[in-house]
C-alpha cells in the first residue's frame, strides 16, 4: 500500500465532504436514500482503512516522503489557481473577450514569457477567434459582457 | 452479395464520396473541440441532411459520428484535454508519450487503432448483424448491472498498490453521480437548493477539468526557467511493429468495443475505459501504463471506434440505438422515411447496405484524413510552454462552457481541475472518477430494476445465461492478476 504524507489530510477532506452529503440525507425522500447511503458507508470504510494504515506506517511514510515541493513553488501554483478562478468569475461580468485577453496577458507574464508582441497578440487573437468561431459557426453564444 | 455490391456502387458515387470525406473531416474537428461530442456533431448536422437523399444523409452522419469519436483523441494526446469523454484514457497515455518526445508515434498509433476498430466494427455490422442482434435482445437490467460492476471493479482495483484509494475514489464518484434526480422516482437528491444541480453534475466539464488542469499546474512545477521550453514534436510514422507486437490487445479491444456498442446506453466512453483497463490487466508490463505506452492507446482507441459500427447493429435490426449518436441516427432515419427492422433490409436494401458499406469506407478515409490532421496539429507542440499552458486554460474554459452554455459548468471544471491536481499529487487515480460518473446512473437503475424483476430471490437472476457470462467475467478479471502473480512466483522459485 503506497501512502503519502498528505494522505491523512486528503482523507479528512473526503470525510468532510461526505459529512455534507450525510447532512442532506434527511432532505432526501426515503425511497431515494438507500443507494447513496450505501456509497457513503462504503466511502467511510475506505477512509477509515486508509487512515488506520497511515497511522500504523506514519514513521516510514514521513521518512520516505520527506522532500516535496518548495513552499515558494506551492505559492506560485496557488496564486495561478486564484488567477484562473478570477478569470472564470469575470467572464460573466466583463464578457468572454475582455476577460480572456486580460487573463491571457497576465498568464503569459506570470509564466515568464518576455516577448512583448506575443503577450499582446496571442491572448487577443485567441479570444477573438474563439468568440467568433463559437458564436457564428458553432452557434454557442459566449458571454459578451461590456463589449456589446 | 448483390446487396453489398449495390451498396458499394451507391457509396462510390462522387457526391456520396464527397459527403463521406466532408462528414469525416467535420466530425474530426468537432471531436477535437473540448466540450463537443459525437452526439452534438450528429445533432447539429441532422437538419443539413434534410435536403439530401437518404443514402447521402446517412453517409454524412456516419462520417460525423466516426470522425468525432476519433477526433477527441488529438487534443487528448497533444494538450491533455480529452475532446470527448471517450478519449480520457488516451489523454493519460498520450500526454506521457508527448513528454517522452513521442507525440508523432502516439498520434499515429491512435489513428491506426481507431481506424482498425472502426473498420472491424463496420465489417461486423455488415456480416454479423443477425447473430449479434441476439445478444442485444438478451441484455436486460441484470446484465447491465454486471457490466457496470465489471467495469468499476476492474478500474478501481487495478490501481497499482493502491486498491483502497481506487475504491474510495470509485465509491465517492458513484455518490457524486447520485446528485440530481433519482432515476427511479424522480426525487431530488443533494441539490442543496441549487437549480443548476437538478440535472446532476456535468460529466464533460468535470472530465476536461480532471485531465487538463493538472497538466497545466504540472507545467508550473518546474523551476520557472522553462517558459520558452518546447516539447519535441516527434515524427508521425506508422510503424507496423507497434501493432504486430500488440495484436492481441488490438483485436481484444475491438471486440470489446463492438460488444459494448451492441448494448443499449453503453457508448464509446464506457468501451474506452473498460478496454483500457483490460489491456492493462492482460499486459506483460502493466507498470508501464500511465507512463506512455502504445498498448494503452491501442486499448482505448480500438474500443471507442469499435463501438461505432456495433451501436448500429441493434439500431438497424431492432430499432434500439446502441449509443446516443445512434439514437440520433434513428431520428434521421424516420425523417427520411426509413423504418428499422427486417423491412429495412428488403424494401430499402440499397440505403441499408450503402450505410453499412459506407461505414467501412469512412473508417478507411478517416485513417488518411486523421494522419493529415495530426501532421498539422502536431506543430502545437513547438509552442513554448508558457503559451501552451495559457491556451489550454482558455480552450478548456470555453469547452466547459460550450457543453450546456452554463457558467456553473465552468465552476465545476475548475473545482474538478484543482481536486484532480491534488489527487494526482497524492497518487489517487482519476479513471475511476470518469467511469463511475459514466456508469453511476446505469448501475443504480439496473440494480433497482433487477430487484423489481426478482422481488423474492435476487439470486434467480443467475438463471439468465448472459448474467452468468458477465459475472464470470467479473470474477476472472479480479482473480486473474492474483493467479498470474502466483504463477510467476512459482516460476521464479523453480528457477
XYZ file of C-alpha atoms in Angstrom:
643
model
C 0.000 0.000 0.000
C 1.597 3.240 -1.226
C 0.726 6.102 1.110
C 1.940 9.693 1.043
C 2.444 12.215 3.829
C -0.577 14.306 2.864
C -2.905 11.275 2.656
C -4.222 11.902 6.159
C -5.341 15.391 5.197
C -6.804 14.183 1.902
C -8.814 11.511 3.715
C -10.062 14.075 6.218
C -11.063 16.281 3.275
C -13.025 13.413 1.687
C -14.663 12.726 5.086
C -15.730 16.355 5.476
C -17.344 16.371 2.035
C -19.105 13.091 2.872
C -20.455 14.692 6.062
C -22.037 17.400 3.894
C -23.828 14.682 1.937
C -24.865 12.947 5.184
C -26.318 16.214 6.497
C -28.514 16.477 3.394
C -29.714 12.861 3.500
C -32.574 13.878 5.755
C -33.944 16.136 2.982
C -33.950 13.208 0.551
C -37.036 11.106 0.113
C -36.744 7.723 1.885
C -37.233 5.794 -1.355
C -34.262 7.537 -2.935
C -31.920 7.266 0.062
C -30.701 3.652 0.098
C -28.283 3.652 -2.802
C -26.445 6.893 -1.852
C -26.314 5.709 1.762
C -24.522 2.525 0.665
C -21.985 4.628 -1.266
C -21.446 6.916 1.746
C -20.897 3.968 4.101
C -18.525 2.261 1.632
C -16.557 5.509 1.247
C -16.250 5.906 5.025
C -14.995 2.312 5.311
C -12.263 3.052 2.732
C -11.339 6.304 4.521
C -11.126 4.508 7.882
C -8.904 1.812 6.323
C -6.569 4.402 4.778
C -6.332 6.442 7.996
C -5.559 3.332 10.069
C -2.862 2.292 7.545
C -1.397 5.809 7.591
C -1.241 5.904 11.396
C 0.372 2.468 11.532
C 3.004 3.323 8.927
C 3.419 7.050 9.642
C 7.116 6.931 10.576
C 8.050 5.171 7.324
C 5.779 7.408 5.266
C 7.153 10.630 6.736
C 10.749 9.431 6.219
C 10.236 8.277 2.626
C 8.131 11.267 1.605
C 10.305 13.846 3.369
C 11.016 16.009 0.294
C 8.325 17.575 -1.804
C 7.835 20.965 -3.448
C 9.346 24.145 -2.031
C 6.877 26.467 -0.312
C 7.738 29.146 -2.926
C 6.670 26.829 -5.748
C 3.470 25.861 -3.937
C 2.599 29.540 -3.527
C 3.386 30.108 -7.222
C 0.837 27.429 -8.158
C -1.775 28.640 -5.651
C -1.561 32.213 -6.994
C -2.062 30.896 -10.559
C -5.118 28.902 -9.426
C -6.589 32.043 -7.840
C -5.958 33.920 -11.094
C -7.807 31.249 -13.088
C -10.712 31.451 -10.639
C -10.838 35.241 -11.016
C -10.825 34.815 -14.812
C -13.796 32.449 -14.617
C -15.709 34.771 -12.284
C -15.052 37.785 -14.511
C -16.262 36.135 -17.739
C -19.891 36.913 -16.907
C -19.141 40.470 -15.728
C -16.655 41.668 -18.350
C -17.523 39.294 -21.174
C -15.543 36.436 -22.693
C -13.259 38.513 -24.937
C -12.179 41.139 -22.367
C -11.648 38.658 -19.518
C -9.744 36.248 -21.792
C -7.437 38.985 -23.072
C -6.738 40.163 -19.503
C -6.142 36.621 -18.250
C -4.001 35.715 -21.245
C -1.729 38.731 -20.743
C -1.431 38.033 -17.004
C -0.774 34.316 -17.544
C 1.952 34.815 -20.142
C 3.759 37.384 -17.974
C 3.342 35.255 -14.829
C 4.696 32.155 -16.599
C 7.803 34.107 -17.617
C 7.191 34.988 -21.254
C 9.120 38.122 -22.186
C 8.110 38.547 -25.814
C 6.043 41.763 -25.696
C 4.434 41.152 -29.099
C 3.383 37.620 -28.136
C 1.986 38.825 -24.802
C -0.438 41.175 -26.593
C -1.168 39.352 -29.838
C -1.718 35.779 -28.597
C -4.445 36.497 -25.999
C -6.183 38.943 -28.329
C -6.121 36.558 -31.282
C -7.220 33.580 -29.184
C -10.101 35.466 -27.592
C -11.402 36.946 -30.848
C -11.009 33.755 -32.916
C -12.690 31.585 -30.290
C -15.509 34.107 -29.768
C -16.242 34.348 -33.493
C -15.916 30.606 -34.084
C -18.180 29.584 -31.221
C -20.759 32.332 -31.769
C -21.034 32.377 -35.561
C -20.040 28.883 -36.719
C -20.924 26.631 -33.798
C -23.905 28.730 -32.602
C -22.717 28.777 -28.986
C -23.190 32.322 -27.728
C -20.367 33.226 -25.343
C -20.952 35.942 -22.708
C -20.469 39.334 -24.398
C -20.348 41.459 -21.207
C -19.249 45.081 -21.568
C -18.225 44.930 -25.226
C -21.628 44.533 -26.914
C -23.746 -10.384 -52.001
C -25.826 -8.480 -54.583
C -26.994 -6.034 -51.952
C -23.397 -5.361 -50.831
C -22.436 -4.591 -54.443
C -25.423 -2.250 -54.786
C -24.374 -0.552 -51.565
C -20.800 -0.196 -52.811
C -21.980 1.304 -56.089
C -24.091 3.849 -54.210
C -21.265 4.847 -51.872
C -18.763 5.226 -54.711
C -20.910 7.819 -56.489
C -18.834 11.043 -56.491
C -21.311 13.108 -54.463
C -21.661 10.413 -51.792
C -17.874 10.039 -51.586
C -17.605 13.807 -51.050
C -20.210 13.530 -48.247
C -18.167 10.756 -46.613
C -14.971 12.839 -46.715
C -16.605 16.122 -45.622
C -18.580 14.392 -42.856
C -15.449 12.699 -41.503
C -13.385 15.912 -41.639
C -16.031 17.989 -39.860
C -16.539 15.161 -37.368
C -12.805 15.138 -36.530
C -12.890 18.915 -35.925
C -15.998 18.616 -33.728
C -14.478 15.796 -31.734
C -11.221 17.719 -31.308
C -13.009 20.706 -29.754
C -13.311 20.213 -25.984
C -16.933 20.381 -24.839
C -18.230 18.995 -28.134
C -19.063 15.374 -28.734
C -20.058 12.929 -31.442
C -23.671 13.309 -30.294
C -23.502 17.075 -30.801
C -21.851 16.735 -34.198
C -24.620 14.411 -35.428
C -27.357 16.559 -33.836
C -26.095 19.802 -35.406
C -25.965 18.319 -38.896
C -29.273 16.402 -38.967
C -31.118 19.490 -40.321
C -28.467 19.820 -43.067
C -29.255 16.265 -44.103
C -32.924 17.024 -44.906
C -32.083 18.133 -48.450
C -30.051 15.016 -49.191
C -31.085 11.596 -50.470
C -31.470 9.043 -47.611
C -28.180 7.281 -48.514
C -26.283 10.558 -48.680
C -27.784 11.800 -45.429
C -26.826 8.637 -43.542
C -23.315 8.662 -45.030
C -22.800 12.271 -43.909
C -23.975 11.464 -40.379
C -21.826 8.310 -40.292
C -18.745 10.345 -41.227
C -19.540 12.830 -38.454
C -20.036 10.019 -35.911
C -16.830 8.136 -36.687
C -14.737 11.306 -37.144
C -15.925 12.865 -33.881
C -15.257 9.734 -31.807
C -11.685 9.634 -33.177
C -11.155 13.427 -33.192
C -11.351 13.744 -29.408
C -8.058 11.861 -29.090
C -5.982 14.502 -30.856
C -6.190 17.233 -28.162
C -6.122 14.440 -25.575
C -2.639 13.461 -26.735
C -1.263 16.893 -27.612
C -2.737 19.013 -24.827
C -4.066 16.545 -22.260
C -7.603 17.821 -22.878
C -9.900 14.949 -23.907
C -12.034 16.278 -26.754
C -14.697 13.712 -25.861
C -15.089 11.623 -22.677
C -14.085 8.528 -24.689
C -10.600 10.000 -25.131
C -9.857 10.356 -21.415
C -7.777 7.111 -21.182
C -5.887 8.208 -24.309
C -5.138 11.549 -22.604
C -3.334 9.713 -19.779
C -1.068 7.684 -22.084
C -0.798 10.229 -24.869
C 0.487 13.085 -22.713
C 3.062 10.805 -21.129
C 4.285 9.864 -24.628
C 4.443 13.560 -25.598
C 6.692 14.190 -22.589
C 8.986 11.445 -23.867
C 9.141 13.191 -27.273
C 6.943 10.540 -28.943
C 3.953 12.674 -29.927
C 4.099 11.546 -33.556
C 4.123 7.896 -32.551
C 1.188 8.431 -30.162
C -0.859 10.172 -32.860
C -0.033 7.527 -35.475
C -0.948 4.672 -33.120
C -4.165 6.431 -32.120
C -5.194 6.975 -35.750
C -4.382 3.439 -36.842
C -6.055 1.781 -33.846
C -9.173 3.931 -34.293
C -9.403 3.060 -37.996
C -8.828 -0.630 -37.305
C -11.541 -0.652 -34.638
C -13.895 1.261 -36.913
C -13.306 -0.949 -39.968
C -13.669 -4.156 -37.936
C -16.919 -2.955 -36.359
C -18.218 -1.929 -39.791
C -17.487 -5.433 -41.109
C -19.233 -6.872 -38.033
C -22.219 -4.665 -38.871
C -22.183 -5.846 -42.488
C -21.769 -9.585 -41.940
C -22.691 -10.411 -38.342
C -25.679 -8.170 -37.605
C -28.269 -11.015 -37.362
C -26.064 -13.046 -34.950
C -25.080 -10.102 -32.784
C -28.672 -8.850 -32.618
C -29.455 -11.892 -30.461
C -27.101 -10.555 -27.792
C -28.831 -7.158 -27.887
C -32.212 -8.841 -27.286
C -30.975 -10.777 -24.275
C -29.335 -7.875 -22.445
C -31.573 -6.678 -19.632
C -31.151 -4.951 -16.255
C -29.247 -7.856 -14.592
C -26.715 -7.909 -17.446
C -26.349 -4.125 -17.414
C -25.776 -4.289 -13.652
C -22.995 -6.881 -14.051
C -21.371 -4.877 -16.864
C -21.316 -1.772 -14.659
C -19.904 -3.752 -11.708
C -17.333 -5.357 -14.042
C -16.189 -2.001 -15.367
C -15.966 -0.363 -11.950
C -14.311 -3.272 -10.154
C -11.634 -3.545 -12.821
C -10.792 0.140 -12.808
C -10.916 0.607 -9.019
C -8.922 -2.482 -8.071
C -6.394 -2.228 -10.860
C -4.561 0.730 -9.299
C -1.010 -0.444 -8.620
C -0.638 -0.941 -4.851
C -3.491 1.447 -4.109
C -6.686 -0.554 -4.299
C -8.137 1.226 -1.251
C -7.573 4.609 -2.870
C -9.120 3.328 -6.102
C -12.167 2.036 -4.232
C -12.554 5.274 -2.240
C -12.447 7.337 -5.428
C -14.891 4.934 -7.139
C -17.470 4.972 -4.331
C -17.151 8.738 -3.910
C -17.678 9.319 -7.626
C -20.701 6.963 -7.597
C -22.071 9.160 -4.800
C -21.461 12.267 -6.924
C -23.391 10.583 -9.730
C -26.473 10.464 -7.440
C -26.678 14.269 -7.321
C -29.806 15.472 -9.061
C -32.872 13.471 -9.913
C -33.240 9.911 -8.665
C -33.602 7.781 -11.850
C -36.434 5.656 -10.435
C -38.939 8.021 -8.903
C -37.566 11.455 -9.807
C -36.917 12.826 -6.289
C -34.212 15.468 -5.979
C -31.066 14.441 -4.092
C -28.129 16.507 -2.785
C -29.004 19.618 -4.806
C -28.739 21.904 -1.727
C -31.394 24.138 -3.308
C -29.180 24.861 -6.336
C -31.181 24.744 -9.588
C -28.025 24.027 -11.567
C -27.678 20.670 -9.793
C -31.193 19.446 -10.599
C -29.873 17.644 -13.676
C -26.848 16.342 -11.767
C -23.161 17.118 -12.219
C -21.922 17.771 -15.757
C -19.684 14.976 -16.966
C -17.830 16.696 -19.817
C -16.667 19.801 -17.888
C -15.571 17.588 -14.987
C -13.554 15.346 -17.300
C -11.987 18.352 -19.031
C -11.036 19.739 -15.610
C -9.718 16.422 -14.266
C -7.465 15.702 -17.215
C -6.329 19.123 -18.469
C -5.916 21.358 -15.401
C -3.453 19.044 -13.601
C -1.391 19.110 -16.829
C -1.243 22.905 -16.700
C -0.399 23.002 -12.989
C 2.223 20.317 -13.613
C 3.923 22.696 -16.074
C 4.152 25.284 -13.275
C 6.079 22.863 -11.056
C 9.351 23.276 -12.948
C 11.886 25.749 -11.646
C 10.399 28.689 -13.551
C 13.128 28.786 -16.207
C 11.115 26.730 -18.654
C 8.828 29.404 -20.062
C 10.335 29.085 -23.508
C 10.748 25.313 -23.336
C 9.024 23.363 -26.023
C 8.077 19.730 -26.333
C 9.713 17.706 -29.084
C 7.237 17.164 -31.916
C 8.076 13.548 -32.804
C 7.776 12.295 -36.378
C 4.437 10.942 -37.478
C 5.334 7.418 -38.595
C 3.029 4.417 -38.804
C 5.217 1.557 -37.576
C 3.795 -1.893 -38.278
C 5.793 -3.341 -35.332
C 3.700 -1.335 -32.837
C 0.558 -3.159 -33.991
C 2.113 -6.591 -34.542
C 3.587 -6.566 -31.018
C 0.167 -5.629 -29.612
C -2.026 -7.633 -31.977
C -3.946 -9.398 -29.231
C -4.657 -6.091 -27.499
C -5.856 -4.617 -30.802
C -8.229 -7.486 -31.551
C -9.491 -7.823 -27.968
C -10.154 -4.078 -27.693
C -12.040 -4.052 -30.981
C -14.238 -6.957 -29.838
C -14.918 -5.187 -26.526
C -15.913 -2.066 -28.481
C -18.276 -3.996 -30.778
C -19.975 -5.793 -27.868
C -20.302 -2.622 -25.789
C -21.698 -0.890 -28.873
C -24.432 -3.506 -29.143
C -25.547 -2.894 -25.563
C -28.020 -0.005 -25.364
C -26.973 3.003 -23.238
C -23.320 1.916 -23.204
C -21.297 4.077 -25.601
C -17.700 4.762 -26.675
C -16.838 6.314 -23.269
C -17.531 3.105 -21.371
C -15.869 0.965 -24.049
C -12.690 3.054 -23.953
C -12.274 2.760 -20.176
C -13.217 -0.919 -19.991
C -10.878 -1.834 -22.804
C -8.009 0.294 -21.452
C -8.271 -1.421 -18.101
C -8.498 -4.865 -19.680
C -5.403 -4.034 -21.739
C -3.585 -3.126 -18.509
C -4.701 -6.338 -16.806
C -3.604 -8.501 -19.710
C -0.346 -6.647 -20.333
C 3.047 -8.198 -19.570
C 4.129 -4.745 -18.356
C 1.156 -3.221 -16.508
C 3.517 -0.960 -14.540
C 4.170 0.995 -17.757
C 0.540 2.069 -18.087
C 0.179 5.764 -17.296
C 3.816 6.356 -18.268
C 3.262 6.427 -22.036
C 2.622 3.016 -23.505
C 1.429 2.243 -27.017
C -0.641 -0.650 -25.650
C -2.746 1.757 -23.556
C -3.593 3.929 -26.551
C -4.424 0.893 -28.697
C -6.655 -0.494 -25.914
C -8.618 2.728 -25.621
C -8.845 3.805 -29.260
C -9.665 0.474 -30.914
C -12.560 0.074 -28.485
C -14.024 3.553 -28.713
C -14.189 3.420 -32.512
C -15.214 -0.241 -32.339
C -18.442 1.000 -30.741
C -19.487 2.976 -33.829
C -20.427 0.019 -36.031
C -21.586 -2.083 -33.083
C -24.064 0.575 -31.963
C -25.804 0.443 -35.341
C -26.399 -3.320 -35.159
C -29.363 -3.206 -32.743
C -30.467 0.077 -34.341
C -30.836 -1.242 -37.880
C -32.228 -4.650 -36.942
C -34.431 -3.779 -33.943
C -34.746 -0.005 -33.840
C -32.856 0.021 -30.498
C -29.990 2.539 -30.578
C -26.764 1.261 -29.012
C -25.447 4.748 -28.160
C -26.560 8.388 -28.031
C -25.386 9.220 -31.597
C -27.129 6.024 -32.771
C -30.336 7.387 -31.225
C -29.940 10.480 -33.398
C -29.397 8.208 -36.390
C -32.804 6.716 -35.618
C -34.448 10.133 -35.791
C -32.627 10.855 -39.078
C -33.911 7.535 -40.468
C -37.503 8.393 -39.541
C -37.124 11.837 -41.136
C -36.103 10.131 -44.375
C -38.948 7.619 -44.186
C -36.832 4.616 -43.228
C -38.169 2.060 -40.764
C -35.605 -0.055 -38.838
C -36.170 -3.794 -38.746
C -36.277 -6.616 -41.294
C -38.125 -4.299 -43.721
C -35.050 -2.094 -43.961
C -33.020 -4.935 -45.453
C -35.672 -5.751 -48.076
C -37.668 -2.663 -49.085
C -34.788 -0.212 -48.522
C -31.907 -2.612 -49.075
C -29.915 -0.124 -51.188
C -29.978 2.502 -48.387
C -29.258 -0.018 -45.625
C -26.323 -1.593 -47.453
C -24.924 1.739 -48.646
C -24.855 2.786 -44.965
C -23.074 -0.410 -43.909
C -20.581 -0.397 -46.795
C -20.167 3.362 -46.336
C -19.109 2.775 -42.731
C -16.185 0.639 -43.902
C -15.092 3.259 -46.437
C -15.486 6.115 -43.934
C -13.188 4.393 -41.427
C -10.555 3.872 -44.143
C -10.877 7.531 -45.213
C -10.621 8.513 -41.532
C -7.162 6.903 -41.377
C -5.775 9.177 -44.094
C -7.636 12.312 -43.025
C -6.637 11.659 -39.435
C -2.940 11.417 -40.265
C -3.174 14.661 -42.254
C -4.940 16.382 -39.365
C -2.371 15.042 -36.900
C 0.559 16.230 -39.057
C -0.784 19.792 -38.824
C -1.891 19.566 -35.181
C 1.492 18.128 -34.085
C 3.045 21.573 -34.559
C 1.164 22.720 -31.478
C 3.985 21.129 -29.511
C 6.625 23.588 -30.724
C 4.716 26.344 -28.963
C 6.536 27.495 -25.778
C 5.107 26.032 -22.570
C 4.034 29.431 -21.233
C 1.860 29.952 -24.309
C 0.641 26.347 -24.303
C -0.420 26.469 -20.651
C -2.299 29.741 -21.226
C -4.042 28.417 -24.343
C -5.009 25.159 -22.599
C -6.737 27.099 -19.797
C -8.528 29.369 -22.281
C -9.613 26.484 -24.539
C -10.640 24.227 -21.664
C -12.711 27.044 -20.122
C -14.625 27.677 -23.322
C -15.005 23.934 -23.857
C -16.501 23.511 -20.384
C -18.909 26.403 -21.076
C -19.928 25.154 -24.525
C -21.411 21.861 -23.243
C -24.504 23.408 -21.679
C -23.770 27.133 -22.164
C -23.584 27.474 -18.389
C -21.028 29.261 -16.200
C -21.853 26.740 -13.454
C -20.259 24.093 -15.665
C -17.098 26.206 -15.797
C -17.086 26.305 -11.975
C -17.412 22.511 -11.970
C -14.487 22.327 -14.418
C -12.357 24.466 -12.096
C -13.202 22.528 -8.935
C -12.584 19.208 -10.733
C -9.272 20.579 -12.009
C -7.975 21.662 -8.601
C -9.200 18.486 -6.880
C -7.760 16.430 -9.764
C -4.336 18.017 -9.264
C -4.405 17.265 -5.519
C -5.442 13.683 -6.334
C -2.641 13.230 -8.871
C -0.018 14.580 -6.437
C -1.179 12.090 -3.782
C -1.480 9.037 -6.080
C -5.269 8.924 -6.186
C -6.377 7.555 -9.590
C -8.533 9.668 -11.909
C -10.019 6.997 -14.158
C -12.439 5.611 -11.505
C -13.990 9.101 -11.294
C -14.697 9.199 -15.011
C -16.064 5.674 -15.220
C -18.142 5.976 -12.039
C -19.776 9.180 -13.287
C -20.484 7.489 -16.624
C -21.844 4.250 -15.165
C -23.411 5.565 -11.950
C -26.888 6.149 -13.301
C -26.922 2.899 -15.294
C -25.777 0.941 -12.206
C -28.437 2.400 -9.910
C -31.231 1.971 -12.460
C -30.263 -1.598 -13.298
C -29.992 -2.579 -9.596
C -33.489 -1.192 -8.909
C -34.973 -2.875 -11.985
C -33.301 -6.186 -11.113
C -34.760 -6.037 -7.600
C -38.206 -5.397 -9.115
C -37.766 -8.302 -11.575
C -36.787 -10.739 -8.804
C -38.531 -9.461 -5.633
C -38.451 -12.818 -3.804
C -34.948 -14.027 -4.521
C -32.466 -11.876 -6.393
C -30.202 -14.873 -6.957
C -32.694 -16.028 -9.582
C -31.026 -13.554 -11.921
C -28.222 -16.113 -12.275
C -30.587 -18.299 -14.279
C -30.033 -15.852 -17.152
C -27.126 -17.090 -19.322
C -25.680 -13.661 -20.135
C -25.768 -12.651 -16.449
C -23.658 -15.723 -15.682
C -21.264 -14.815 -18.517
C -20.772 -11.253 -17.263
C -20.477 -12.419 -13.632
C -17.771 -14.886 -14.646
C -16.010 -12.032 -16.455
C -16.010 -10.035 -13.197
C -14.651 -12.984 -11.199
C -11.981 -13.943 -13.754
C -10.983 -10.329 -14.208
C -10.498 -9.846 -10.475
C -8.767 -13.174 -9.847
C -6.514 -13.244 -12.925
C -3.850 -10.795 -11.600
C -3.628 -12.801 -8.346
C -3.325 -16.102 -10.230
C -0.755 -14.666 -12.596
C 1.309 -13.341 -9.663
C 1.270 -16.805 -8.028
C 2.299 -18.463 -11.287
C 5.216 -16.079 -11.800
C 6.280 -16.519 -8.108
C 6.283 -20.303 -8.571
C 8.202 -19.882 -11.810
C 10.826 -17.723 -10.055
C 11.183 -20.292 -7.214
C 11.703 -23.120 -9.716
C 14.495 -21.164 -11.437
